mmCIF file of C-alpha atoms in Angstrom:
data_model
loop_
_atom_site.group_PDB
_atom_site.id
_atom_site.type_symbol
_atom_site.label_atom_id
_atom_site.label_comp_id
_atom_site.label_asym_id
_atom_site.label_seq_id
_atom_site.Cartn_x
_atom_site.Cartn_y
_atom_site.Cartn_z
ATOM 1 C CA ALA O 210 0.106 0.240 0.034
ATOM 2 C CA PHE O 211 1.572 3.211 -1.043
ATOM 3 C CA CYS O 212 0.541 6.792 0.080
ATOM 4 C CA LYS O 213 -0.126 9.941 -0.977
ATOM 5 C CA ASP O 214 -1.803 12.998 0.455
ATOM 6 C CA ASN O 215 -2.822 10.963 3.429
ATOM 7 C CA LYS O 216 -4.701 8.447 0.996
ATOM 8 C CA ILE O 217 -3.549 5.083 0.726
ATOM 9 C CA SER O 218 -3.949 3.178 -2.784
ATOM 10 C CA TYR O 219 -3.356 -0.636 -3.062
ATOM 11 C CA ILE O 220 -1.676 -2.009 -6.132
ATOM 12 C CA ASN O 221 -1.680 -5.156 -7.680
ATOM 13 C CA THR O 222 1.791 -6.391 -8.690
ATOM 14 C CA THR O 223 1.905 -8.322 -11.848
ATOM 15 C CA ILE O 224 5.061 -10.027 -11.883
ATOM 16 C CA ASP O 225 3.502 -13.297 -12.494
ATOM 17 C CA GLU O 226 0.180 -15.224 -12.561
ATOM 18 C CA SER O 227 -0.579 -15.020 -9.247
ATOM 19 C CA ASN O 228 -0.068 -11.421 -8.613
ATOM 20 C CA LEU O 229 2.887 -12.230 -6.345
ATOM 21 C CA LEU O 230 6.596 -10.622 -6.000
ATOM 22 C CA PRO O 231 9.182 -13.344 -4.722
ATOM 23 C CA SER O 232 11.470 -11.832 -2.565
ATOM 24 C CA ILE O 233 14.386 -13.426 -4.891
ATOM 25 C CA VAL O 234 16.890 -10.746 -6.303
ATOM 26 C CA SER O 235 19.214 -12.042 -8.788
ATOM 27 C CA LEU O 236 22.745 -10.017 -9.277
ATOM 28 C CA PRO O 237 24.535 -10.099 -12.661
ATOM 29 C CA LYS O 238 27.752 -11.936 -12.789
ATOM 30 C CA ARG O 239 28.753 -10.219 -15.694
ATOM 31 C CA GLU O 240 28.980 -6.321 -15.676
ATOM 32 C CA GLY O 241 26.837 -4.107 -17.433
ATOM 33 C CA ASP O 242 23.618 -6.890 -16.756
ATOM 34 C CA ASN O 243 20.356 -5.717 -15.285
ATOM 35 C CA VAL O 244 19.303 -6.642 -11.500
ATOM 36 C CA THR O 245 16.242 -8.743 -11.899
ATOM 37 C CA VAL O 246 13.566 -9.130 -8.724
ATOM 38 C CA GLY O 247 11.163 -11.792 -8.618
ATOM 39 C CA ALA O 248 12.754 -14.735 -10.114
ATOM 40 C CA TYR O 249 15.323 -17.281 -9.514
ATOM 41 C CA LYS O 250 18.139 -16.963 -12.361
ATOM 42 C CA GLU O 251 20.407 -19.846 -13.335
ATOM 43 C CA LYS O 252 23.032 -17.792 -14.316
ATOM 44 C CA ALA O 253 22.985 -14.760 -12.082
ATOM 45 C CA VAL O 254 23.674 -14.473 -8.064
ATOM 46 C CA ASN O 255 20.296 -15.113 -6.677
ATOM 47 C CA VAL O 256 19.352 -13.802 -2.789
ATOM 48 C CA LYS O 257 16.281 -15.175 -1.455
ATOM 49 C CA SER O 258 14.791 -14.204 2.029
ATOM 50 C CA VAL O 259 16.603 -11.167 2.069
ATOM 51 C CA LYS O 260 14.757 -9.619 5.081
ATOM 52 C CA ARG O 261 15.821 -13.000 7.114
ATOM 53 C CA LEU O 262 19.381 -12.272 6.534
ATOM 54 C CA LEU O 263 19.199 -8.083 7.797
ATOM 55 C CA ALA O 264 21.009 -7.258 10.884
ATOM 56 C CA LYS O 265 23.008 -10.832 10.574
ATOM 57 C CA SER O 266 26.759 -11.668 11.074
ATOM 58 C CA TYR O 267 28.497 -13.424 8.459
ATOM 59 C CA ASP O 268 29.230 -15.753 11.099
ATOM 60 C CA HIS O 269 25.685 -16.120 12.273
ATOM 61 C CA ILE O 270 24.608 -16.768 8.585
ATOM 62 C CA LYS O 271 27.146 -19.532 7.636
ATOM 63 C CA LYS O 272 26.573 -21.537 11.074
ATOM 64 C CA ASN O 273 22.828 -21.795 9.780
ATOM 65 C CA PRO O 274 22.605 -24.134 6.868
ATOM 66 C CA VAL O 275 19.223 -22.892 6.158
ATOM 67 C CA LEU O 276 20.520 -18.878 6.303
ATOM 68 C CA ASP O 277 23.335 -19.738 4.295
ATOM 69 C CA ASN O 278 21.536 -21.554 1.303
ATOM 70 C CA LEU O 279 19.520 -18.397 0.747
ATOM 71 C CA ALA O 280 22.457 -16.042 -0.777
ATOM 72 C CA ASN O 281 25.372 -17.143 -2.980
ATOM 73 C CA ASP O 282 28.270 -16.224 -2.936
ATOM 74 C CA LEU O 283 28.549 -14.785 0.465
ATOM 75 C CA ILE O 284 31.968 -12.999 1.622
ATOM 76 C CA ASN O 285 32.887 -11.749 5.049
ATOM 77 C CA ILE O 286 33.608 -7.999 5.158
ATOM 78 C CA ASN O 287 34.300 -6.687 8.792
ATOM 79 C CA LYS O 288 32.202 -9.944 10.197
ATOM 80 C CA SER O 289 29.574 -8.467 7.780
ATOM 81 C CA PRO O 290 27.443 -10.676 4.619
ATOM 82 C CA VAL O 291 28.506 -9.192 1.701
ATOM 83 C CA ILE O 292 28.242 -10.644 -2.208
ATOM 84 C CA LYS O 293 30.520 -10.169 -4.480
ATOM 85 C CA ALA O 294 28.416 -9.996 -7.799
ATOM 86 C CA ALA O 295 29.851 -8.352 -10.878
ATOM 87 C CA ASN O 296 32.799 -7.039 -9.360
ATOM 88 C CA LYS O 297 30.862 -4.927 -7.014
ATOM 89 C CA GLN O 298 30.073 -5.695 -3.425
ATOM 90 C CA TRP O 299 26.287 -5.623 -1.765
ATOM 91 C CA THR O 300 25.120 -5.591 1.595
ATOM 92 C CA MET O 301 21.960 -7.318 2.469
ATOM 93 C CA THR O 302 20.438 -3.702 3.070
ATOM 94 C CA GLU O 303 21.401 -2.346 -0.619
ATOM 95 C CA ILE O 304 19.705 -5.892 -1.779
ATOM 96 C CA ALA O 305 16.528 -5.567 0.218
ATOM 97 C CA SER O 306 16.499 -1.938 -1.380
ATOM 98 C CA LYS O 307 15.862 -3.786 -5.028
ATOM 99 C CA ILE O 308 12.615 -5.100 -3.867
ATOM 100 C CA PHE O 309 11.662 -1.786 -2.136
ATOM 101 C CA LEU O 310 12.569 -0.419 -6.250
ATOM 102 C CA SER O 311 10.575 -3.090 -7.712
ATOM 103 C CA LEU O 312 7.517 -2.055 -6.037
ATOM 104 C CA LYS O 313 7.898 1.981 -6.097
ATOM 105 C CA GLU O 314 7.866 1.473 -10.197
ATOM 106 C CA LEU O 315 4.844 -1.128 -10.069
ATOM 107 C CA ALA O 316 3.057 1.526 -7.735
ATOM 108 C CA GLN O 317 4.200 4.150 -9.950
ATOM 109 C CA GLU O 318 3.345 2.529 -13.359
ATOM 110 C CA GLN O 319 -0.361 1.609 -11.990
ATOM 111 C CA LEU O 320 -1.189 4.444 -10.156
ATOM 112 C CA ASN O 321 0.479 6.767 -13.212
ATOM 113 C CA GLU O 322 2.176 9.336 -10.641
ATOM 114 C CA LYS O 323 5.487 9.603 -8.960
ATOM 115 C CA VAL O 324 5.302 7.312 -5.516
ATOM 116 C CA ASN O 325 7.810 8.640 -2.416
ATOM 117 C CA LYS O 326 5.855 7.715 0.196
ATOM 118 C CA ALA O 327 4.795 4.138 2.222
ATOM 119 C CA VAL O 328 3.443 2.375 5.219
ATOM 120 C CA VAL O 329 5.948 -0.539 5.350
ATOM 121 C CA SER O 330 5.139 -3.983 7.263
ATOM 122 C CA VAL O 331 7.689 -5.868 9.099
ATOM 123 C CA PRO O 332 7.500 -9.102 11.209
ATOM 124 C CA ALA O 333 6.196 -8.855 14.074
ATOM 125 C CA TYR O 334 9.538 -9.799 16.226
ATOM 126 C CA PHE O 335 11.794 -7.485 14.294
ATOM 127 C CA ASP O 336 13.854 -5.838 16.704
ATOM 128 C CA ASP O 337 15.102 -2.159 16.375
ATOM 129 C CA VAL O 338 18.462 -2.952 14.540
ATOM 130 C CA HIS O 339 16.184 -5.063 12.122
ATOM 131 C CA ARG O 340 13.533 -2.166 11.661
ATOM 132 C CA GLY O 341 16.491 0.307 11.140
ATOM 133 C CA GLN O 342 17.746 -2.096 8.164
ATOM 134 C CA GLY O 343 14.367 -1.806 6.757
ATOM 135 C CA LEU O 344 14.039 1.776 6.805
ATOM 136 C CA LEU O 345 17.243 1.977 5.170
ATOM 137 C CA ALA O 346 16.528 -0.085 2.228
ATOM 138 C CA ALA O 347 13.786 1.653 1.827
ATOM 139 C CA LYS O 348 15.400 4.981 2.332
ATOM 140 C CA LEU O 349 17.734 4.097 -0.295
ATOM 141 C CA ASP O 350 15.248 4.249 -2.979
ATOM 142 C CA GLY O 351 13.821 7.649 -2.065
ATOM 143 C CA ILE O 352 10.872 6.298 -0.012
ATOM 144 C CA ASP O 353 9.813 8.294 2.840
ATOM 145 C CA VAL O 354 8.756 5.828 5.305
ATOM 146 C CA LEU O 355 5.613 7.006 7.169
ATOM 147 C CA ARG O 356 5.234 4.409 9.545
ATOM 148 C CA LEU O 357 6.284 0.778 10.410
ATOM 149 C CA ILE O 358 3.574 -1.611 11.038
ATOM 150 C CA ALA O 359 3.469 -5.366 12.091
ATOM 151 C CA GLU O 360 2.737 -8.037 9.166
ATOM 152 C CA PRO O 361 -0.088 -9.327 11.083
ATOM 153 C CA THR O 362 -1.687 -6.148 11.808
ATOM 154 C CA ALA O 363 -0.989 -5.118 7.848
ATOM 155 C CA ALA O 364 -2.727 -8.625 6.800
ATOM 156 C CA ALA O 365 -5.511 -7.757 8.913
ATOM 157 C CA PHE O 366 -6.125 -4.501 6.947
ATOM 158 C CA ALA O 367 -5.874 -6.439 3.609
ATOM 159 C CA TYR O 368 -8.304 -8.909 4.657
ATOM 160 C CA GLY O 369 -10.551 -5.791 5.499
ATOM 161 C CA LEU O 370 -11.060 -6.673 9.103
ATOM 162 C CA ASN O 371 -10.816 -2.884 9.427
ATOM 163 C CA LYS O 372 -14.489 -2.958 8.373
ATOM 164 C CA PHE O 373 -15.869 -4.729 11.354
ATOM 165 C CA THR O 374 -17.352 -2.998 13.930
ATOM 166 C CA ARG O 375 -15.830 -4.851 16.829
ATOM 167 C CA GLY O 376 -14.339 -8.489 17.683
ATOM 168 C CA LYS O 377 -11.253 -10.280 18.385
ATOM 169 C CA PHE O 378 -9.272 -11.855 15.843
ATOM 170 C CA LEU O 379 -5.997 -13.907 15.698
ATOM 171 C CA ILE O 380 -3.807 -13.657 12.690
ATOM 172 C CA TYR O 381 -1.570 -16.502 11.656
ATOM 173 C CA ASP O 382 1.412 -15.206 9.067
ATOM 174 C CA PHE O 383 3.437 -18.204 8.008
ATOM 175 C CA GLY O 384 5.591 -16.573 5.598
ATOM 176 C CA GLY O 385 8.741 -17.609 3.345
ATOM 177 C CA GLY O 386 11.289 -16.366 6.092
ATOM 178 C CA THR O 387 9.017 -15.576 9.316
ATOM 179 C CA PHE O 388 6.540 -16.469 11.417
ATOM 180 C CA ASP O 389 4.260 -14.039 13.144
ATOM 181 C CA VAL O 390 1.269 -14.639 15.119
ATOM 182 C CA SER O 391 -1.092 -11.507 16.675
ATOM 183 C CA ILE O 392 -4.166 -11.451 18.575
ATOM 184 C CA ILE O 393 -6.247 -8.209 17.780
ATOM 185 C CA ASN O 394 -8.948 -6.388 19.222
ATOM 186 C CA ILE O 395 -11.395 -4.613 17.107
ATOM 187 C CA ASP O 396 -13.364 -1.711 18.453
ATOM 188 C CA GLN O 397 -15.054 0.830 16.011
ATOM 189 C CA GLY O 398 -12.429 0.189 13.548
ATOM 190 C CA VAL O 399 -9.561 0.714 15.795
ATOM 191 C CA PHE O 400 -7.254 -1.982 16.134
ATOM 192 C CA GLN O 401 -5.826 -3.087 19.426
ATOM 193 C CA VAL O 402 -2.931 -5.643 19.821
ATOM 194 C CA LEU O 403 -3.537 -7.744 22.594
ATOM 195 C CA ALA O 404 -0.684 -10.120 22.355
ATOM 196 C CA CYS O 405 1.733 -11.171 19.667
ATOM 197 C CA GLY O 406 4.927 -14.047 19.469
ATOM 198 C CA GLY O 407 6.444 -15.617 16.811
ATOM 199 C CA ASP O 408 9.711 -16.980 15.237
ATOM 200 C CA ASN O 409 12.399 -15.547 13.179
ATOM 201 C CA TYR O 410 14.112 -18.581 12.473
ATOM 202 C CA LEU O 411 10.714 -20.318 11.172
ATOM 203 C CA GLY O 412 9.144 -19.763 7.694
ATOM 204 C CA GLY O 413 8.693 -21.409 4.194
ATOM 205 C CA ASP O 414 12.492 -21.642 3.697
ATOM 206 C CA ASP O 415 12.970 -24.190 6.269
ATOM 207 C CA ILE O 416 10.246 -26.428 4.885
ATOM 208 C CA ASP O 417 11.799 -25.870 1.758
ATOM 209 C CA PHE O 418 15.035 -26.762 2.983
ATOM 210 C CA SER O 419 13.425 -30.073 5.016
ATOM 211 C CA LEU O 420 12.094 -30.826 1.699
ATOM 212 C CA ALA O 421 15.304 -30.487 -0.239
ATOM 213 C CA GLN O 422 17.387 -32.676 2.186
ATOM 214 C CA TYR O 423 14.335 -35.431 1.864
ATOM 215 C CA ILE O 424 15.029 -35.527 -1.545
ATOM 216 C CA LEU O 425 18.839 -35.779 -1.285
ATOM 217 C CA GLU O 426 18.194 -39.195 0.441
ATOM 218 C CA LYS O 427 15.867 -40.242 -2.062
ATOM 219 C CA ILE O 428 18.608 -39.833 -4.402
ATOM 220 C CA LYS O 429 21.478 -41.122 -2.506
ATOM 221 C CA LYS O 430 23.409 -37.699 -2.675
ATOM 222 C CA ASP O 431 24.682 -35.883 0.240
ATOM 223 C CA ILE O 432 25.516 -32.491 -1.614
ATOM 224 C CA MET O 433 23.190 -29.922 -1.030
ATOM 225 C CA SER O 434 22.332 -27.229 -3.778
ATOM 226 C CA SER O 435 20.605 -23.817 -4.090
ATOM 227 C CA LYS O 436 19.150 -25.482 -7.311
ATOM 228 C CA LEU O 437 17.503 -28.455 -5.500
ATOM 229 C CA VAL O 438 15.959 -26.291 -2.770
ATOM 230 C CA ASN O 439 14.584 -24.065 -5.324
ATOM 231 C CA ASP O 440 12.952 -27.310 -7.038
ATOM 232 C CA ALA O 441 12.052 -28.578 -3.457
ATOM 233 C CA LYS O 442 10.223 -25.005 -3.062
ATOM 234 C CA ARG O 443 8.603 -26.008 -6.985
ATOM 235 C CA TYR O 444 7.305 -29.543 -5.858
ATOM 236 C CA LYS O 445 6.208 -28.192 -2.614
ATOM 237 C CA GLU O 446 3.624 -25.622 -4.959
ATOM 238 C CA GLN O 447 2.756 -28.639 -7.205
ATOM 239 C CA LEU O 448 1.706 -30.816 -4.134
ATOM 240 C CA THR O 449 -0.804 -28.280 -3.151
ATOM 241 C CA ALA O 450 -2.707 -29.574 -6.135
ATOM 242 C CA LYS O 451 -1.595 -33.033 -6.606
ATOM 243 C CA ASP O 452 -1.250 -35.888 -4.333
ATOM 244 C CA ASN O 453 1.873 -36.709 -5.951
ATOM 245 C CA ILE O 454 4.441 -35.741 -8.434
ATOM 246 C CA VAL O 455 7.262 -37.561 -10.370
ATOM 247 C CA PHE O 456 10.840 -35.577 -10.650
ATOM 248 C CA ASN O 457 13.824 -36.790 -12.740
ATOM 249 C CA TYR O 458 17.050 -37.045 -11.283
ATOM 250 C CA GLU O 459 19.927 -38.402 -13.395
ATOM 251 C CA LYS O 460 17.488 -40.442 -15.906
ATOM 252 C CA LYS O 461 15.992 -41.871 -13.055
ATOM 253 C CA GLU O 462 12.137 -41.448 -11.762
ATOM 254 C CA TYR O 463 11.380 -40.587 -8.336
ATOM 255 C CA ILE O 464 7.844 -40.342 -6.764
ATOM 256 C CA LEU O 465 7.013 -37.596 -4.216
ATOM 257 C CA THR O 466 3.548 -37.955 -2.188
ATOM 258 C CA ARG O 467 1.758 -35.289 -0.674
ATOM 259 C CA GLN O 468 1.452 -37.541 2.388
ATOM 260 C CA GLU O 469 5.113 -37.838 2.265
ATOM 261 C CA PHE O 470 5.324 -34.116 2.364
ATOM 262 C CA GLU O 471 2.852 -33.629 4.991
ATOM 263 C CA THR O 472 4.641 -36.108 7.775
ATOM 264 C CA LEU O 473 8.111 -34.104 6.846
ATOM 265 C CA ILE O 474 6.562 -30.901 7.560
ATOM 266 C CA LYS O 475 4.509 -31.405 10.603
ATOM 267 C CA PRO O 476 7.553 -31.033 12.992
ATOM 268 C CA THR O 477 7.428 -27.032 11.547
ATOM 269 C CA ILE O 478 3.758 -26.614 11.801
ATOM 270 C CA ASP O 479 3.595 -27.821 15.144
ATOM 271 C CA LYS O 480 5.849 -25.078 16.237
ATOM 272 C CA THR O 481 3.791 -22.597 15.036
ATOM 273 C CA ILE O 482 0.400 -24.365 16.327
ATOM 274 C CA GLN O 483 2.483 -24.122 19.765
ATOM 275 C CA ILE O 484 3.638 -19.989 19.320
ATOM 276 C CA VAL O 485 -0.184 -19.990 18.339
ATOM 277 C CA LYS O 486 -1.450 -21.386 21.930
ATOM 278 C CA ASP O 487 1.464 -19.522 23.858
ATOM 279 C CA THR O 488 0.084 -16.388 21.938
ATOM 280 C CA HIS O 489 -3.582 -16.685 23.255
ATOM 281 C CA PHE O 490 -2.407 -17.515 26.558
ATOM 282 C CA ASP O 491 -0.688 -14.464 26.991
ATOM 283 C CA ALA O 492 -4.009 -12.640 25.509
ATOM 284 C CA ASP O 493 -5.914 -14.051 28.479
ATOM 285 C CA LYS O 494 -7.298 -16.815 26.114
ATOM 286 C CA PRO O 495 -9.969 -14.543 24.578
ATOM 287 C CA ALA O 496 -12.900 -15.823 22.730
ATOM 288 C CA LEU O 497 -12.096 -15.717 19.332
ATOM 289 C CA ASP O 498 -14.492 -14.022 16.161
ATOM 290 C CA GLY O 499 -12.181 -15.406 13.649
ATOM 291 C CA ILE O 500 -8.930 -16.391 12.212
ATOM 292 C CA VAL O 501 -6.969 -15.167 9.511
#
């Protein structure tokens, strides 16, 4: 949502058929090539879920296999993670700014006017350092951030809960890189956050990585790669509509079933349910009028 003259305008991205802008930034390996946002590129240096890497040290990322898999060609500059691509060194904040720039350009195209102000949503569990990095990423693109709001609150607005006169709602926000849950009270359209919880190390990236590890066992290999994790993400999405899929590796066919996948991800989903229960308890166990 972008703001002009204190009025909010909502835009629909047109990056792909589902109107989603995947948070993948592809940095060129050769000088002169363009930075692209929204799709994994084979011949590029890809960075996924960059907000999960913000304010993290180089050592922190390298010690976590899921985080380490989110970025290619990572180097250590004064203990900070930097990506080297096309003879340029990119900080995580600079990479994140490319996502803001892409959204800004989409907004300007659809609104047919310049956009320089925005309300930005961040994970509910982001601390001040993480929030500061997000603010800086937006400012690098000339965006004046009017306000930072928690992602579950943004989801509540997106689903039109502000139109309800009153009620208590639970917002379950399992994203690519982070998990957030909030319990909000609405009274005459005014939001009050009763409790929030979450885990900045829990998200779809973890599911993709777990599935990639499972596939490695199936094909009897032991070397993880970004391509394999990206394939696992694609297989996960295909299993949304299919009971099983067939994939090929080194001229051999393998079958992956939805039941296998659901068994594999159950521990991750169970973690989110426990966080939901804890957050509901923190809010004094209110009766809920709905769940998003």
